[in-house]
Coordinates of C-alpha atoms and ligand atoms in Angstrom, one line a residue:
X1 CA -96.2 136.5 32.3
X2 CA -95.9 133.4 34.4
X3 CA -98.7 131.0 34.7
X4 CA -99.3 129.5 38.2
X5 CA -99.3 125.8 37.8
X6 CA -99.6 124.5 41.3
X7 CA -98.1 121.2 40.1
X8 CA -95.1 123.0 38.8
X9 CA -94.1 124.7 42.1
X10 CA -90.4 124.8 42.1
X11 CA -88.4 123.0 44.8
X12 CA -87.8 126.0 47.0
X13 CA -91.4 126.9 46.9
X14 CA -92.3 123.4 48.0
X15 CA -89.9 123.7 50.9
X16 CA -91.7 126.9 51.9
X17 CA -94.9 125.0 51.8
X18 CA -93.7 122.7 54.4
X19 CA -92.5 125.2 56.9
X20 CA -95.1 127.9 56.5
X21 CA -98.1 128.0 58.7
X22 CA -100.9 127.5 56.3
X23 CA -102.4 130.9 55.4
X24 CA -105.9 129.4 55.7
X25 CA -105.5 128.9 59.4
X26 CA -104.2 132.4 59.9
X27 CA -107.1 133.9 58.1
X28 CA -109.6 132.1 60.2
X29 CA -108.3 133.7 63.4
X30 CA -110.1 136.7 64.7
X31 CA -108.1 139.8 64.2
X32 CA -107.4 140.3 67.8
X33 CA -105.8 136.9 68.2
X34 CA -103.4 137.0 65.3
X35 CA -99.8 136.6 66.0
X36 CA -97.7 139.7 65.5
X37 CA -95.1 137.6 63.8
X38 CA -97.6 136.1 61.4
X39 CA -96.8 138.3 58.4
X40 CA -95.6 136.6 55.3
X41 CA -92.2 138.1 55.4
X42 CA -91.4 137.2 59.0
X43 CA -90.4 134.3 61.2
X44 CA -91.0 130.8 59.9
X45 CA -90.9 131.8 56.3
X46 CA -87.5 133.4 56.5
X47 CA -85.1 132.4 53.7
X48 CA -87.9 131.2 51.4
X49 CA -88.1 133.1 48.1
X50 CA -91.3 135.1 48.1
X51 CA -92.3 137.9 45.8
X52 CA -92.1 141.5 47.0
X53 CA -92.5 141.0 50.8
X54 CA -91.7 144.6 51.8
X55 CA -94.3 147.3 51.7
X56 CA -94.4 149.4 48.5
X57 CA -93.1 153.0 48.5
X58 CA -95.3 155.4 50.3
X59 CA -96.1 157.6 47.4
X60 CA -97.7 154.7 45.6
X61 CA -100.1 153.7 48.3
X62 CA -103.6 154.7 49.3
X63 CA -104.8 155.5 52.8
X64 CA -106.8 152.7 54.2
X65 CA -110.5 153.1 54.8
X66 CA -110.8 154.5 58.4
X67 CA -114.1 152.7 58.9
X68 CA -112.4 149.3 58.5
X69 CA -111.2 148.5 62.1
X70 CA -114.7 149.0 63.5
X71 CA -116.2 146.4 61.2
X72 CA -113.6 143.8 61.9
X73 CA -115.6 142.0 64.6
X74 CA -117.5 140.2 61.9
X75 CA -114.8 138.0 60.5
X76 CA -116.8 135.3 58.8
X77 CA -119.9 135.2 56.6
X78 CA -122.1 132.2 55.9
X79 CA -122.1 131.1 52.3
X80 CA -123.7 128.2 50.6
X81 CA -120.8 126.2 49.3
X82 CA -121.4 123.8 46.4
X83 CA -120.6 120.1 46.6
X84 CA -117.0 120.7 45.6
X85 CA -116.2 121.4 49.3
X86 CA -115.0 124.7 50.4
X87 CA -111.3 125.7 50.1
X88 CA -111.1 126.7 53.7
X89 CA -111.8 123.2 54.6
X90 CA -108.3 122.7 56.1
X91 CA -108.5 118.9 55.8
X92 CA -108.2 119.2 52.0
X93 CA -104.7 120.5 52.5
X94 CA -102.1 117.7 52.6
X95 CA -100.0 119.6 55.1
X96 CA -102.8 120.2 57.6
X97 CA -103.3 117.8 60.5
X98 CA -106.4 115.8 60.9
X99 CA -107.5 117.6 64.0
X100 CA -107.3 120.9 62.2
X101 CA -109.5 119.5 59.5
X102 CA -112.0 118.3 62.0
X103 CA -112.3 121.7 63.6
X104 CA -112.7 123.7 60.4
X105 CA -116.1 124.3 59.0
X106 CA -116.2 124.1 55.2
X107 CA -119.2 126.3 55.1
X108 CA -117.5 129.5 56.2
X109 CA -115.3 131.9 54.4
X110 CA -113.4 134.8 55.8
X111 CA -115.3 138.0 55.3
X112 CA -114.1 140.5 52.7
X113 CA -113.4 143.1 55.3
X114 CA -111.2 140.7 57.3
X115 CA -109.3 139.7 54.2
X116 CA -108.4 143.4 53.5
X117 CA -107.6 143.9 57.2
X118 CA -105.2 141.0 57.0
X119 CA -103.4 142.8 54.2
X120 CA -102.8 145.8 56.4
X121 CA -101.8 143.7 59.3
X122 CA -99.2 142.2 57.1
X123 CA -98.0 145.7 56.3
X124 CA -99.2 145.5 52.7
X125 CA -100.6 148.7 51.4
X126 CA -102.9 149.2 48.5
X127 CA -101.1 150.5 45.5
X128 CA -102.6 153.5 43.7
X129 CA -100.6 152.7 40.5
X130 CA -102.5 149.4 40.3
X131 CA -105.9 150.8 41.0
X132 CA -106.1 148.8 44.3
X133 CA -109.5 149.7 45.8
X134 CA -110.7 146.5 47.3
X135 CA -114.4 145.6 47.7
X136 CA -115.1 145.0 51.3
X137 CA -118.8 144.2 51.3
X138 CA -119.7 140.6 50.9
X139 CA -123.3 141.5 50.0
X140 CA -122.1 143.6 47.0
X141 CA -119.7 140.8 46.0
X142 CA -122.6 138.3 46.1
X143 CA -124.8 140.6 44.2
X144 CA -122.2 140.8 41.4
X145 CA -121.9 137.1 41.2
X146 CA -125.7 136.7 41.0
X147 CA -126.1 139.5 38.4
X148 CA -123.4 137.8 36.3
X149 CA -125.5 134.7 36.4
X150 CA -122.5 132.6 37.5
X151 CA -123.4 129.0 38.3
X152 CA -121.9 125.6 38.9
X153 CA -119.3 124.6 36.3
X154 CA -119.2 128.1 34.6
X155 CA -115.8 129.1 33.2
X156 CA -115.0 132.5 34.6
X157 CA -112.0 134.7 33.8
X158 CA -111.3 137.3 36.6
X159 CA -109.0 140.2 36.0
X160 CA -107.3 141.5 39.1
X161 CA -108.3 139.1 41.9
X162 CA -106.2 141.1 44.4
X163 CA -107.4 140.0 47.8
X164 CA -109.4 137.1 46.3
X165 CA -112.6 138.5 47.8
X166 CA -114.6 138.3 44.5
X167 CA -112.8 135.1 43.6
X168 CA -114.2 133.4 46.7
X169 CA -117.7 134.3 45.8
X170 CA -117.2 133.0 42.3
X171 CA -115.8 129.8 43.6
X172 CA -118.6 129.5 46.1
X173 CA -121.1 129.7 43.2
X174 CA -119.3 126.7 41.7
X175 CA -117.4 128.4 38.9
X176 CA -114.0 127.3 37.6
X177 CA -112.0 130.5 37.7
X178 CA -108.9 131.6 36.0
X179 CA -107.6 134.8 37.5
X180 CA -104.9 137.2 36.2
X181 CA -103.1 139.3 38.8
X182 CA -100.3 141.7 38.1
X183 CA -99.3 142.6 41.7
X184 CA -96.4 140.3 42.8
X185 CA -97.3 140.4 46.5
X186 CA -101.0 139.7 46.1
X187 CA -100.3 137.1 43.5
X188 CA -98.0 135.4 46.0
X189 CA -100.7 135.4 48.7
X190 CA -103.3 134.0 46.4
X191 CA -100.9 131.3 45.3
X192 CA -100.5 130.3 49.0
X193 CA -104.2 130.5 49.9
X194 CA -105.5 128.6 46.9
X195 CA -102.8 126.0 46.3
X196 CA -105.2 123.2 47.0
X197 CA -108.1 124.6 45.1
X198 CA -108.2 122.9 41.7
X199 CA -111.1 125.2 40.7
X200 CA -108.8 128.2 40.6
X201 CA -105.9 128.8 38.1
X202 CA -103.8 131.8 38.7
X203 CA -101.9 133.7 36.0
X204 CA -99.2 136.1 37.0
X205 CA -98.9 139.1 34.8
X206 CA -100.4 142.2 33.2
X207 CA -103.8 141.4 31.8
X208 CA -103.1 143.6 28.9
X209 CA -100.0 141.7 28.0
X210 CA -100.4 138.1 28.9
X211 CA -102.4 137.2 25.8
X212 CA -105.9 137.0 27.3
X213 CA -107.3 135.5 24.1
X214 CA -104.9 132.5 24.5
X215 CA -105.6 132.3 28.2
X216 CA -109.3 132.0 27.3
X217 CA -108.7 129.4 24.6
X218 CA -106.7 127.4 27.1
X219 CA -109.6 127.5 29.6
X220 CA -112.0 126.3 26.9
X221 CA -109.6 123.6 25.7
X222 CA -109.1 122.3 29.2
X223 CA -112.8 122.2 29.7
X224 CA -113.2 120.4 26.5
X225 CA -110.7 117.8 27.5
X226 CA -112.2 117.3 30.9
X227 CA -115.8 116.6 29.9
X228 CA -117.7 115.5 26.8
X229 CA -119.5 118.3 24.9
X230 CA -122.8 119.4 26.4
X231 CA -125.6 117.6 24.7
X232 CA -127.9 120.5 24.1
X233 CA -125.7 123.6 24.5
X234 CA -127.5 127.0 24.0
X235 CA -126.1 128.3 20.8
X236 CA -125.2 131.7 22.1
X237 CA -123.0 130.3 24.9
X238 CA -121.1 127.8 22.7
X239 CA -118.1 127.9 20.5
X240 CA -117.0 125.4 18.0
X241 CA -114.2 123.5 19.5
X242 CA -112.3 123.3 16.2
X243 CA -111.9 127.0 16.5
X244 CA -110.4 127.0 19.9
X245 CA -106.8 126.3 18.9
X246 CA -106.9 128.0 15.5
X247 CA -109.1 131.0 15.9
X248 CA -112.4 131.7 14.2
X249 CA -113.0 130.4 10.7
X250 CA -116.0 132.6 10.1
X251 CA -115.9 134.9 7.1
X252 CA -117.8 137.4 9.2
X253 CA -114.6 138.9 10.5
X254 CA -112.7 139.9 7.3
X255 CA -109.8 141.5 9.0
X256 CA -109.2 139.9 12.5
X257 CA -106.3 141.6 14.1
X258 CA -103.5 139.2 14.7
X259 CA -102.9 138.1 18.3
X260 CA -99.8 139.5 19.9
X261 CA -99.3 136.9 22.5
X262 CA -96.4 134.5 22.4
X263 CA -98.0 131.3 23.4
X264 CA -101.2 129.6 24.4
X265 CA -101.6 129.2 28.1
X266 CA -103.1 126.1 29.5
X267 CA -103.8 125.8 33.1
X268 CA -102.8 122.8 35.1
X269 CA -104.0 122.0 38.5
X270 CA -102.8 120.1 41.6
X271 CA -104.5 117.2 43.2
X272 CA -107.2 117.1 40.6
X273 CA -106.9 113.5 39.4
X274 CA -110.4 112.6 40.5
X275 CA -111.9 116.1 40.0
X276 CA -114.0 117.3 37.1
X277 CA -111.0 118.9 35.4
X278 CA -107.6 117.4 34.4
X279 CA -104.3 118.1 36.0
X280 CA -102.7 118.8 32.7
X281 CA -103.9 120.0 29.4
X282 CA -101.4 120.6 26.7
X283 CA -103.6 120.5 23.6
X284 CA -104.1 124.3 23.4
X285 CA -100.5 124.7 22.7
X286 CA -100.0 121.7 20.5
X287 CA -102.9 122.6 18.3
X288 CA -105.0 119.5 19.1
X289 CA -108.2 121.4 18.4
X290 CA -110.4 118.3 18.2
X291 CA -109.3 117.0 21.6
X292 CA -107.7 113.6 21.8
X293 CA -110.4 112.2 23.9
X294 CA -113.2 114.4 23.1
X295 CA -114.8 113.1 19.9
X296 CA -113.5 115.4 17.1
X297 CA -114.1 118.8 15.9
X298 CA -117.9 118.6 15.6
X299 CA -118.4 119.1 19.3
X300 CA -119.2 122.4 21.0
X301 CA -118.0 123.8 24.3
X302 CA -119.3 126.6 26.5
X303 CA -118.0 130.1 26.3
X304 CA -116.3 132.0 29.1
X305 CA -117.7 134.7 31.4
X306 CA -115.5 137.6 32.4
X307 CA -116.1 139.0 35.9
X308 CA -113.8 141.7 37.3
X309 CA -113.5 144.6 39.7
X310 CA -111.1 146.4 37.3
X311 CA -108.5 148.9 38.1
X312 CA -110.1 151.9 36.4
X313 CA -107.0 152.8 34.4
X314 CA -107.1 149.6 32.3
X315 CA -110.9 149.6 31.6
X316 CA -110.6 151.1 28.1
X317 CA -107.7 148.9 26.9
X318 CA -109.3 145.8 28.4
X319 CA -112.6 146.5 26.6
X320 CA -110.7 147.1 23.3
X321 CA -109.2 143.7 23.8
X322 CA -112.2 141.7 25.0
X323 CA -115.2 143.1 23.2
X324 CA -114.2 141.6 19.8
X325 CA -113.9 138.1 21.4
X326 CA -117.6 137.2 21.1
X327 CA -116.7 133.9 19.7
X328 CA -115.0 132.9 23.0
X329 CA -116.7 135.1 25.6
X330 CA -120.5 135.1 26.3
X331 CA -120.5 138.2 28.6
X332 CA -118.4 140.6 30.5
X333 CA -119.4 141.8 34.0
X334 CA -117.1 144.6 35.1
X335 CA -117.1 147.3 37.7
X336 CA -116.2 150.6 36.3
X337 CA -116.6 154.2 37.4
X338 CA -120.3 155.2 37.7
X339 CA -120.0 158.1 35.3
X340 CA -118.1 156.1 32.7
X341 CA -120.7 153.3 33.1
X342 CA -123.5 155.7 32.3
X343 CA -121.7 157.0 29.3
X344 CA -120.7 153.6 28.0
X345 CA -124.2 152.1 28.3
X346 CA -125.8 155.0 26.4
X347 CA -127.7 153.8 23.3
X348 CA -129.0 156.8 21.6
X349 CA -127.1 159.5 19.7
X350 CA -127.5 163.2 19.9
X351 CA -126.0 164.0 23.3
X352 CA -122.6 165.4 24.1
X353 CA -121.7 162.0 25.7
X354 CA -122.2 160.1 22.5
X355 CA -118.7 159.0 21.5
X356 CA -116.7 156.6 19.4
X357 CA -116.6 154.2 22.4
X358 CA -120.4 153.9 22.2
X359 CA -120.4 152.9 18.6
X360 CA -117.6 150.4 19.2
X361 CA -119.4 149.0 22.3
X362 CA -122.7 148.6 20.4
X363 CA -120.9 147.1 17.4
X364 CA -119.6 144.2 19.6
X365 CA -122.1 143.9 22.4
X366 CA -125.3 144.9 24.2
X367 CA -124.2 146.9 27.3
X368 CA -126.4 147.2 30.4
X369 CA -125.9 149.3 33.5
X370 CA -126.7 146.9 36.4
X371 CA -126.3 148.7 39.7
X372 CA -124.4 151.4 41.4
X373 CA -121.8 150.6 44.0
X374 CA -121.1 153.3 46.7
X375 CA -117.5 154.3 47.1
X376 CA -117.7 153.4 50.8
X377 CA -117.9 149.8 49.8
X378 CA -114.3 149.9 48.7
X379 CA -111.1 150.2 50.7
X380 CA -109.3 152.5 50.3
X381 CA -112.3 154.7 49.5
X382 CA -112.0 156.0 45.9
X383 CA -113.1 159.5 44.9
X384 CA -116.1 158.2 42.8
X385 CA -118.8 155.5 43.0
X386 CA -118.5 152.4 41.0
X387 CA -121.1 150.5 38.9
X388 CA -121.5 147.0 37.5
X389 CA -121.9 146.9 33.8
X390 CA -122.8 143.8 31.8
X391 CA -121.7 143.5 28.1
X392 CA -123.4 140.6 26.3
X393 CA -121.0 140.0 23.5
X394 CA -122.3 139.4 20.0
X395 CA -120.8 136.4 18.2
X396 CA -118.9 137.5 15.0
X397 CA -121.8 136.5 12.7
X398 CA -124.3 138.7 14.6
X399 CA -122.3 141.9 14.3
X400 CA -123.1 144.5 11.7
X401 CA -121.7 143.6 8.3
X402 CA -119.0 146.1 7.3
X403 CA -116.3 145.7 4.6
X404 CA -113.5 145.9 7.1
X405 CA -113.9 146.2 10.9
X406 CA -110.6 148.0 11.2
X407 CA -111.5 150.6 8.6
X408 CA -114.9 151.0 10.2
X409 CA -113.5 151.8 13.6
X410 CA -110.9 154.1 12.1
X411 CA -113.7 156.0 10.4
X412 CA -115.7 156.3 13.6
X413 CA -112.7 157.4 15.6
X414 CA -111.8 160.0 13.0
X415 CA -115.4 161.3 12.8
X416 CA -115.5 161.8 16.6
X417 CA -112.0 163.3 16.8
X418 CA -113.3 166.8 16.2
X419 CA -116.9 166.5 17.5
X420 CA -117.9 170.0 16.7
X421 CA -117.0 169.7 13.1
X422 CA -119.3 168.5 10.3
X423 CA -118.2 165.1 9.1
X424 CA -117.4 166.3 5.6
X425 CA -114.6 168.2 7.4
X426 CA -113.7 165.9 10.3
X427 CA -113.2 162.9 8.0
X428 CA -110.5 164.5 6.0
X429 CA -108.0 163.3 5.0
X430 CA -109.5 159.8 5.1
X431 CA -112.1 161.0 2.6
X432 CA -112.6 164.2 0.8
X433 CA -115.5 166.5 1.7
X434 CA -117.1 165.7 -1.7
X435 CA -116.9 162.0 -1.0
X436 CA -118.4 162.4 2.4
X437 CA -121.2 164.6 1.2
X438 CA -122.1 162.1 -1.5
X439 CA -122.0 159.2 0.9
X440 CA -124.2 161.0 3.4
X441 CA -126.7 161.9 0.8
X442 CA -126.6 158.3 -0.5
X443 CA -127.5 157.1 3.0
X444 CA -130.4 159.6 3.2
X445 CA -128.6 161.7 5.9
X446 CA -128.1 165.4 6.2
X447 CA -124.9 166.4 4.4
X448 CA -124.1 168.7 7.4
X449 CA -124.3 165.8 9.9
X450 CA -121.9 165.6 12.8
X451 CA -120.6 162.3 14.3
X452 CA -122.7 162.7 17.4
X453 CA -125.9 162.7 15.3
X454 CA -125.4 159.2 13.9
X455 CA -126.5 155.8 15.2
X456 CA -124.4 152.7 14.9
X457 CA -126.6 151.6 11.9
X458 CA -126.1 154.9 10.2
X459 CA -122.3 154.7 10.6
X460 CA -122.4 151.2 9.2
X461 CA -124.4 152.4 6.1
X462 CA -122.0 155.4 5.7
X463 CA -118.9 153.2 5.8
X464 CA -120.5 150.9 3.1
X465 CA -121.2 153.9 0.9
X466 CA -117.7 155.3 1.3
X467 CA -116.2 151.8 0.6
X468 CA -118.3 151.5 -2.5
X469 CA -117.1 154.9 -3.7
X470 CA -113.5 154.0 -3.1
X471 CA -113.9 150.7 -5.0
X472 CA -115.7 152.5 -7.9
X473 CA -113.0 155.2 -8.0
X474 CA -110.4 152.5 -8.1
X475 CA -112.1 150.9 -11.1
X476 CA -112.4 154.3 -12.8
X477 CA -116.2 154.2 -12.7
X478 CA -116.6 157.5 -10.9
X479 CA -115.1 160.8 -11.7
X480 CA -112.5 161.4 -9.0
X481 CA -114.3 163.6 -6.5
X482 CA -111.2 165.5 -5.5
X483 CA -110.5 168.9 -7.0
X484 CA -107.7 169.1 -9.6
X485 CA -105.7 171.3 -7.2
X486 CA -105.9 168.7 -4.4
X487 CA -104.7 166.0 -6.8
X488 CA -101.8 168.3 -7.8
X489 CA -100.9 168.7 -4.2
X490 CA -101.0 165.0 -3.7
X491 CA -98.7 164.5 -6.7
X492 CA -96.3 167.1 -5.4
X493 CA -96.2 165.5 -2.0
X494 CA -95.5 162.2 -3.6
X495 CA -92.6 163.6 -5.5
X496 CA -91.2 165.4 -2.5
X497 CA -91.2 162.3 -0.4
X498 CA -89.5 160.3 -3.2
Ligands
SAM501 C1 -109.9 147.3 42.1 S1 -108.7 146.0 42.6 C2 -109.9 144.6 42.7 C3 -109.4 143.6 43.7 C4 -110.4 142.5 44.0 N1 -110.9 141.8 42.9 C5 -111.6 143.1 44.7 O1 -112.7 143.1 44.1 O2 -111.5 143.6 45.8 C6 -107.9 145.8 41.1 C7 -106.9 144.6 41.1 O3 -106.4 144.5 39.7 C8 -104.9 144.3 39.8 N2 -104.4 144.9 38.6 C9 -104.1 146.2 38.3 N3 -103.6 146.3 37.1 C10 -103.6 145.0 36.5 C11 -103.3 144.5 35.3 N4 -102.8 145.3 34.3 N5 -103.4 143.2 35.1 C12 -103.9 142.4 36.1 N6 -104.2 142.8 37.3 C13 -104.1 144.1 37.5 C14 -104.6 145.0 41.1 O4 -103.3 144.6 41.6 C15 -105.7 144.7 42.0 O5 -105.5 143.5 42.6

């Protein structure tokens, strides 16, 4: 992963900055007036190091939405821009001339459809392997931002900004956005477009590998350093600042899985000396949890929102990663396949769609299906409709109390692994059939129950009963429920392995 610190642009990149025509200006031109030599990889930029300027291999790319050219006439949309001033205000760019600034309207942003068209004009094709189906409807993008409740000063993590179309709407709502993009080319373009936008930090890398938890901690630490703690923060949207650098101290998460990321990431921004956020913030990596200027560990800071039009192939892994971060994230608002969204927001057991993922989702959050997004709103057009789903994350203390979260989820996954089997069979070899029957009976459940019959609460009770049994057996309080032959087999296995 590389983190885009605009202030840390290397020397050659700075040279590029001087010779390139600012992308902002090119994006404002109507499509018909664009210079054929205006692509990133051509003319004035020759010789400057840029990531991946050639088009990707054909097999990896989607066919563009054929309806796109006909909609290109509308190249701008009117957006209410908060007091920060809009990024397309060319005058804010030190390399832009005064006359350019005067002619640019800060209240306009390029339309989503024209941004995608610009990609194609620059011979950049959407990559299937990265799930690149770009939203091209500013109305939908605006609806997402409104549904996510994004407002001025909110901290938003966006995964897969791609064209920046959703990013623009988030920024227009006044959010401070940190966006993680894996694609080299799109990351490079965003880097160019937003280099003078202190409200956006870009992270280059795979969202599943960059260490998102540390990225989020960095966002919160930076926020903490920039401003004093809010006087009356709503409890559900706050996190104890002392926990930011060190992780949660609550005993409610008995077995937090260790973070795999290498280092905390702390955004730094250009030209932000007088802005609401600092240019540099190193405390996240030096462990200064209290914040040198922020008044000690008693203060509280806000939590982060996650808003993303996700590539469908990373939805599951990203949810596994983010759902347990209810101490840092208030809510996730993500676009996923419509059918998957319906399944994931199911709350009642019994149906064939009731899965381990439902139990896990409800354990960590309150999911809500928000609205369907027609496939024709994307380019290239995917084979399925999308949907916006909101997950309101539960802070660790509000989750169901289980002896071990890891053991609980292992139990649920095992129970659903053979859905047609009764749990006294599917849970073997984690637990013997006798153990499972005893535990089910102890919970007041049918001993023939299958996984799809149980609610989250019933799984929680079952896991507690099984845990108590295991502890009691360990202390010799219960007769071992396994049959003598099974024990003999275990013993034999042990000897063989030795
Ligand atoms: C569905 S597109 C969304 C683009 C844009 N946000 C929009 O709404 O039009 C998904 C984006 O995620 C990026 N992406 C794919 N896999 C990723 C990963 N593992 N980590 C970060 N970004 C990823 C793609 O390059 C692409 O830009």
